[in-house]
mmCIF file of C-alpha atoms in Angstrom:
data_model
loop_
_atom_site.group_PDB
_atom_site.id
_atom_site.type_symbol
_atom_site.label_atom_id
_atom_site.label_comp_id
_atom_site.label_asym_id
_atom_site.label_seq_id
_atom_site.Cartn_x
_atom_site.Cartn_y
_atom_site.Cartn_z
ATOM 1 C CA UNK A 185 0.000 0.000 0.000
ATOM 2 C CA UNK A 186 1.670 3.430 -1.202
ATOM 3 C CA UNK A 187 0.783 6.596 1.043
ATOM 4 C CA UNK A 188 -0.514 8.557 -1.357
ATOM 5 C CA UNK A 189 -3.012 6.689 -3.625
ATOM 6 C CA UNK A 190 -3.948 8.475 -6.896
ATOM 7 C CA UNK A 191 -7.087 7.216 -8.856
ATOM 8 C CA UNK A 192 -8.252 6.408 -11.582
ATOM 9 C CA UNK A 193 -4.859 4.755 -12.598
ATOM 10 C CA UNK A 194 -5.744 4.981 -16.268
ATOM 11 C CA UNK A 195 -8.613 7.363 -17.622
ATOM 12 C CA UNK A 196 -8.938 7.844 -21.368
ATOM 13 C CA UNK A 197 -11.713 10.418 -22.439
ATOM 14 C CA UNK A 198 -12.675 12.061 -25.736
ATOM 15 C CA UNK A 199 -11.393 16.011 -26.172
ATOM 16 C CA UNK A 200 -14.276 18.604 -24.437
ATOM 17 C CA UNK A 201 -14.919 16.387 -21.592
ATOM 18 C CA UNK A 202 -14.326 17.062 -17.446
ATOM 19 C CA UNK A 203 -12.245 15.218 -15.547
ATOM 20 C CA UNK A 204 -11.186 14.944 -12.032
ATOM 21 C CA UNK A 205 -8.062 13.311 -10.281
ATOM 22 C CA UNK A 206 -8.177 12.083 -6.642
ATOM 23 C CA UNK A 207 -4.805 11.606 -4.440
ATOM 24 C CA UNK A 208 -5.424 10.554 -1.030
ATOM 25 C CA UNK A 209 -3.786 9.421 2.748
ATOM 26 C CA UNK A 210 -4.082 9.085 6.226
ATOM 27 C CA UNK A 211 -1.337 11.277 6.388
ATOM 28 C CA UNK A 212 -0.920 15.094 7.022
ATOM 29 C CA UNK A 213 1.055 16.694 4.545
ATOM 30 C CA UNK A 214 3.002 20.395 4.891
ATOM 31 C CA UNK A 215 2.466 21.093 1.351
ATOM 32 C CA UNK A 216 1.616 18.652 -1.732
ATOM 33 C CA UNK A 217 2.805 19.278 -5.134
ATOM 34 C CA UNK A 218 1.228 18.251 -8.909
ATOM 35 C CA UNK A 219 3.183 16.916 -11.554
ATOM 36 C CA UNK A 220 2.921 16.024 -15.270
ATOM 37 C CA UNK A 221 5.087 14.047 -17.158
ATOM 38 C CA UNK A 222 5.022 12.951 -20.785
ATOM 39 C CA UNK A 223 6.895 10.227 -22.397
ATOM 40 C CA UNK A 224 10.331 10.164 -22.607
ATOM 41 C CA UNK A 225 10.792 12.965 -19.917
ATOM 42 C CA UNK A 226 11.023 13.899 -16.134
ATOM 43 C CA UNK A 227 7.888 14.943 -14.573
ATOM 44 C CA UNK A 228 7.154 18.956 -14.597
ATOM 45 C CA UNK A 229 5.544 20.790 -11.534
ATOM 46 C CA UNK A 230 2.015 21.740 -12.122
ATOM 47 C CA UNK A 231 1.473 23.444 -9.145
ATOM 48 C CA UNK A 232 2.442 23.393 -4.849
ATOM 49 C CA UNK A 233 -0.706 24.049 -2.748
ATOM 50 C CA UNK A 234 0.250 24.310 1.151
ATOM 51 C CA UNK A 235 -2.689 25.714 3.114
ATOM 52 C CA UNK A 236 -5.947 23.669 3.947
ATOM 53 C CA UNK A 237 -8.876 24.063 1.816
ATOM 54 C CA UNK A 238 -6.513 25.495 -1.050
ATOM 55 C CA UNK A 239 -7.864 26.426 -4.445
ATOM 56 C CA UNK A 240 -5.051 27.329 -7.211
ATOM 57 C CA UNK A 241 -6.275 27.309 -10.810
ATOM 58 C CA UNK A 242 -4.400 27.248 -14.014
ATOM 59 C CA UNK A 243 -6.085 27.746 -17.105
ATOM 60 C CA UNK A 244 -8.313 24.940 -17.363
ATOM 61 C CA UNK A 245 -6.491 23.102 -14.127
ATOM 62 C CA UNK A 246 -8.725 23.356 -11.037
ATOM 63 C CA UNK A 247 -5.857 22.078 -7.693
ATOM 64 C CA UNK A 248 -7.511 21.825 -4.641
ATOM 65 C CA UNK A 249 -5.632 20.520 -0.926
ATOM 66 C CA UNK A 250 -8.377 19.292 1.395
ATOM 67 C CA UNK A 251 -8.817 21.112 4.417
ATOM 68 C CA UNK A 252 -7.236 18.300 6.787
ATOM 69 C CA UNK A 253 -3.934 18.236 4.449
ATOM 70 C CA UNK A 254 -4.496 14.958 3.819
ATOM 71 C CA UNK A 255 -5.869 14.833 -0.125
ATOM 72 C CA UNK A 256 -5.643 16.912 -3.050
ATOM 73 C CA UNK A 257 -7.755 16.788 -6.226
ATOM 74 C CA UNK A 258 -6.895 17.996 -9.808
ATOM 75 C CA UNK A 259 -9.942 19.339 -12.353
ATOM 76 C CA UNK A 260 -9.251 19.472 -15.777
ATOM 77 C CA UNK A 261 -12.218 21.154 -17.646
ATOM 78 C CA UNK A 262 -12.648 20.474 -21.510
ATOM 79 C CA UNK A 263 -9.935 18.280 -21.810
ATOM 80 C CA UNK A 264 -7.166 18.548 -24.555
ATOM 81 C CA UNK A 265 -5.597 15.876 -26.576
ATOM 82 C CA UNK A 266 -1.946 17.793 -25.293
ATOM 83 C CA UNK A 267 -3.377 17.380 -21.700
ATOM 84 C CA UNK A 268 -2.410 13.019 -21.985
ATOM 85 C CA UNK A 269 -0.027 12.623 -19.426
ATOM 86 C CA UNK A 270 1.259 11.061 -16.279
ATOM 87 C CA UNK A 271 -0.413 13.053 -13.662
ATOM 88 C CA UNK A 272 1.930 12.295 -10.058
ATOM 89 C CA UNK A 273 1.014 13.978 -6.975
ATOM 90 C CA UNK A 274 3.827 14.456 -4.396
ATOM 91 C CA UNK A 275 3.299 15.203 -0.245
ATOM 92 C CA UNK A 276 6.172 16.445 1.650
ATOM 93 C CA UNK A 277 5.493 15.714 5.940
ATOM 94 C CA UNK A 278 7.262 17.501 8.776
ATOM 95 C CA UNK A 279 8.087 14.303 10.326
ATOM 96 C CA UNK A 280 10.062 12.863 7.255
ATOM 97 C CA UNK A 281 12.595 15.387 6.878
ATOM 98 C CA UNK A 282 10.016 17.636 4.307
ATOM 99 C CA UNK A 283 11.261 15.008 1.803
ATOM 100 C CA UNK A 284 8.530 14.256 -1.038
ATOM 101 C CA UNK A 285 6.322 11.141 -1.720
ATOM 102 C CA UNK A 286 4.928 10.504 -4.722
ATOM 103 C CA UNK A 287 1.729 8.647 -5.392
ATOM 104 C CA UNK A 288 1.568 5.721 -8.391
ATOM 105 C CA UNK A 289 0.301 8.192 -11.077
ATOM 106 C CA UNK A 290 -2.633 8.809 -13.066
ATOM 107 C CA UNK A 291 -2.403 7.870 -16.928
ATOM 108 C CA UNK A 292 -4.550 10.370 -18.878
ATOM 109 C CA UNK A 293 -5.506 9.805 -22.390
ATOM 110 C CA UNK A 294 -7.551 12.653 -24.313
ATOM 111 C CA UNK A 295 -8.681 11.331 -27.596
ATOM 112 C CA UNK A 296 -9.470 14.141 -30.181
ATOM 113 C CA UNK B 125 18.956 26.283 -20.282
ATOM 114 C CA UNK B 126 20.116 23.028 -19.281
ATOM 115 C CA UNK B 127 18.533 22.528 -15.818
ATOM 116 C CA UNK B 128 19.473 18.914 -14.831
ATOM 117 C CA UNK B 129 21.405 17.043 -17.389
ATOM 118 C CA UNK B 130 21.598 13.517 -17.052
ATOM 119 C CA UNK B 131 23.925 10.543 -18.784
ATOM 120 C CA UNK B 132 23.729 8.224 -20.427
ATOM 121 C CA UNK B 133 19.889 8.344 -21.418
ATOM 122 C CA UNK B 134 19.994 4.180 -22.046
ATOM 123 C CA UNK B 135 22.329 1.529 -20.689
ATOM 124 C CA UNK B 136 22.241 -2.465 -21.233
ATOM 125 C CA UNK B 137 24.088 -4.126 -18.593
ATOM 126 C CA UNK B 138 24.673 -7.663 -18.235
ATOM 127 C CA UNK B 139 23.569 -9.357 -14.464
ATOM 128 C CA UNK B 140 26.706 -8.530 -12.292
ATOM 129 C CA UNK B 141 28.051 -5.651 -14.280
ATOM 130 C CA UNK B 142 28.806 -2.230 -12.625
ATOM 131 C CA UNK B 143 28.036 1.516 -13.496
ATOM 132 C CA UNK B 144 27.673 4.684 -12.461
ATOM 133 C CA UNK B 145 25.092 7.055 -13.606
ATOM 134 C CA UNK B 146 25.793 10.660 -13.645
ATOM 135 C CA UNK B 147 23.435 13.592 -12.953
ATOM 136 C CA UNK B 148 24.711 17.680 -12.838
ATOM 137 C CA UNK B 149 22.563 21.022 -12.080
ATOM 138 C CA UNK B 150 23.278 24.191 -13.045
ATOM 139 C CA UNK B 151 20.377 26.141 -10.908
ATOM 140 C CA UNK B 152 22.852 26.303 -7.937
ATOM 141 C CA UNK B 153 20.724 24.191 -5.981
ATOM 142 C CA UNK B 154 21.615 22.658 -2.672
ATOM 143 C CA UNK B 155 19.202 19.303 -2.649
ATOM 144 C CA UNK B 156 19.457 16.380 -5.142
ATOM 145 C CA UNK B 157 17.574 13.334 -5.612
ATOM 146 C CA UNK B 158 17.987 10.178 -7.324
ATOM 147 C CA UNK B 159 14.870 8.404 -7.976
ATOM 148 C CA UNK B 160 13.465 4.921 -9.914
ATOM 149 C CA UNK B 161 10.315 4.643 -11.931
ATOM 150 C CA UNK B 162 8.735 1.562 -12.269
ATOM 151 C CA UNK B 163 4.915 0.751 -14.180
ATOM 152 C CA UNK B 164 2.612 2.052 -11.563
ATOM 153 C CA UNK B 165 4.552 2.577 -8.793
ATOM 154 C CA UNK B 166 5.132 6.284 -9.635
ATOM 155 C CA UNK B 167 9.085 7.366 -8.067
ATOM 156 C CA UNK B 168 10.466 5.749 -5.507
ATOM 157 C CA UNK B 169 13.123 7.678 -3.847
ATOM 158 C CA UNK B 170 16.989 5.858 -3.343
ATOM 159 C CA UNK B 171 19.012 8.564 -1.841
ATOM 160 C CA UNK B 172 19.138 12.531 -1.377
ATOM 161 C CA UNK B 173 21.650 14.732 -0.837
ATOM 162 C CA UNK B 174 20.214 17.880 1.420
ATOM 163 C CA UNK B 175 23.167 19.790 1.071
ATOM 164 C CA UNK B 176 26.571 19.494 -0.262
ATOM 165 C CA UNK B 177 28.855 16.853 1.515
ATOM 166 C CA UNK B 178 25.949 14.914 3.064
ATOM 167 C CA UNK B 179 23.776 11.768 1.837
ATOM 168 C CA UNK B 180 20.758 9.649 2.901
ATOM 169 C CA UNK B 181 18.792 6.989 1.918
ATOM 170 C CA UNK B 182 15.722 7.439 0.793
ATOM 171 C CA UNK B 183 12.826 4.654 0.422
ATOM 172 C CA UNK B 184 14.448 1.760 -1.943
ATOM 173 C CA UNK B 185 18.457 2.092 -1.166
ATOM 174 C CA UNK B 186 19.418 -0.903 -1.234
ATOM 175 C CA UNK B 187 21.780 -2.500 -4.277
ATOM 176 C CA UNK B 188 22.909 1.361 -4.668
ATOM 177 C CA UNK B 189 25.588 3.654 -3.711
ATOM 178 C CA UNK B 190 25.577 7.757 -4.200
ATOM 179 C CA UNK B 191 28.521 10.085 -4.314
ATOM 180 C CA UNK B 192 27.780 14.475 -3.989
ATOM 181 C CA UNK B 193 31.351 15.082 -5.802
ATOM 182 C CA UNK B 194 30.534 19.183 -5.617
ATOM 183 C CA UNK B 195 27.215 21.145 -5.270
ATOM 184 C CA UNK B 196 26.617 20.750 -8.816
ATOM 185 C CA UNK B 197 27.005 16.774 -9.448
ATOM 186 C CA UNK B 198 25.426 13.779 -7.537
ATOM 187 C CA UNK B 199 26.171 10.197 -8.955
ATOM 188 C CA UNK B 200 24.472 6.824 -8.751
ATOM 189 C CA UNK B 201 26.074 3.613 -8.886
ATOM 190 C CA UNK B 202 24.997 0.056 -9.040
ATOM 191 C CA UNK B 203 28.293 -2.436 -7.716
ATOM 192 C CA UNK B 204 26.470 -5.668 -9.208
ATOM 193 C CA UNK B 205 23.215 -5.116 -11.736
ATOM 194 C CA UNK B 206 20.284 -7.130 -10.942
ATOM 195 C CA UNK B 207 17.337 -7.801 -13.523
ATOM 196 C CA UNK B 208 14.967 -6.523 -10.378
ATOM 197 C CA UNK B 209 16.645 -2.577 -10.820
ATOM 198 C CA UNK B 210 16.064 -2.444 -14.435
ATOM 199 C CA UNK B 211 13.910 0.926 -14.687
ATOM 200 C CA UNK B 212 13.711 4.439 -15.696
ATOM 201 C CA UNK B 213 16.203 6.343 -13.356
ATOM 202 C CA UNK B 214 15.591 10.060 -13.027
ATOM 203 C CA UNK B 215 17.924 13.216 -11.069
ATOM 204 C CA UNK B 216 16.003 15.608 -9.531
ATOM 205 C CA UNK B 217 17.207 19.262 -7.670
ATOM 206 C CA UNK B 218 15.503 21.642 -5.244
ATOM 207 C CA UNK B 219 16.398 24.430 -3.346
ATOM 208 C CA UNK B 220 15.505 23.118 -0.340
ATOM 209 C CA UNK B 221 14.129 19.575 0.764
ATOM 210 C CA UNK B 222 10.361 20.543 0.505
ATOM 211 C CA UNK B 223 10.589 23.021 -2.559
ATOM 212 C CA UNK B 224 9.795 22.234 -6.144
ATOM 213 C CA UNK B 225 11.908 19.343 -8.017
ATOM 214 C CA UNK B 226 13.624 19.993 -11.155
ATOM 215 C CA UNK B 227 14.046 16.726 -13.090
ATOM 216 C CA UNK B 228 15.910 15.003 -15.677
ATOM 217 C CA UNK B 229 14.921 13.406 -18.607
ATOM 218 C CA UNK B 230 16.064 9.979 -17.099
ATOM 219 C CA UNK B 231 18.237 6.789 -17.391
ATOM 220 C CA UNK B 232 16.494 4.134 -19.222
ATOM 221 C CA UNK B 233 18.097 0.932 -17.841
ATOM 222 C CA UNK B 234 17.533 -2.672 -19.111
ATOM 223 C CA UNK B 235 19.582 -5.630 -17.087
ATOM 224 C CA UNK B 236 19.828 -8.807 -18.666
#
């Protein structure tokens, strides 16, 4: 069992529809970061969200951190075929040196 | 702008070979990270370096060894190659432990 688990592992949708990510624990988390990674690459922050109940938006990205710290969910609205990616959420925790965890990934496939 | 520059990008090794896999920064960074990405497991941290001069093991060390030569440069070796640590190796930076990663493009590595 990972602590962070991200879900769906593998979503594939056609272009123009919503989506939403899910990464959850039963841990508290100081901050927790959003990454996307296409093939053949490293993974590139999305976004860091730190305080409880956090809304950050980015274009059509909607990042929220639950108000306990210990989930985030990511929003995509009218999803783009150059949105398919590995979507990896990350929690850093006081009581692990700040160092990050990453969850297993979400595989997103938009169709056009 | 180079960011985190990793070699080689692919390596065969036989079982019981050794190699070291080399990862430089140019953002002046203190942290780095070496990391392994396996199908569905998202990255698994091996060893950090917080600062210059120091290492730690991270989640999946052993099999691995890590050398900080300067602030820019953090190696990874494997002594003997096992089939099980065939993966996709990536080098990530950060300013500090909890702060954004910077990551490379990766190592692919196949062990037969």
């Amino acid at each position: 069992t990972q602590l962070l688990e991200q879900s769906p592992q593998f979503l594939s949708i056609q272009e123009g529809e919503n989506l939403t990510v899910y990464c959850n624990s039963s841990s508290v988390f100081s901050s927790l970061q959003w990454y996307r990674q296409e093939p053949g690459e490293g993974p590139v922050l999305l976004v860091t969200v730190v305080t409880g109940g956090e809304v950050k938006k980015l274009k059509r990205l909607t990042f929220q951190f639950g108000d306990a710290r210990k989930d985030s969910s990511l929003h995509i609205t009218a999803a783009q075929p150059g949105d398919t990616g590995l979507y990896l959420c990350a929690g850093a925790r006081w009581n692990a040196g700040n160092m990050l965890t990453f969850g297993g990934g979400t595989r997103l496939m938009v169709k056009p | 702008n180079a960011g985190v520059t990793q070699t080689p990008k692919f390596q065969v090794l036989k079982t019981g070979q050794s190699m070291t896999l080399q990862c430089a920064q140019d953002m002046n960074h203190n942290s780095m990270y070496w990391y392994r990405q396996d199908p569905g497991m998202g990255l698994r941290l091996i060893y950090y370096s917080a600062s210059e001069g120091t290492t730690d093991k991270g989640e999946v060390p052993n099999g691995y060894n890590v050398s900080r030569l300067n602030k820019r440069e953090f190696s990874l070796r494997l002594e003997s190659a096992a089939p099980s640590q065939t993966s996709v190796y990536f080098c990530a930076s950060s300013s500090l432990n909890n702060q954004p990663q910077h990551f490379g493009d990766g190592t692919r590595l196949s062990i037969l």
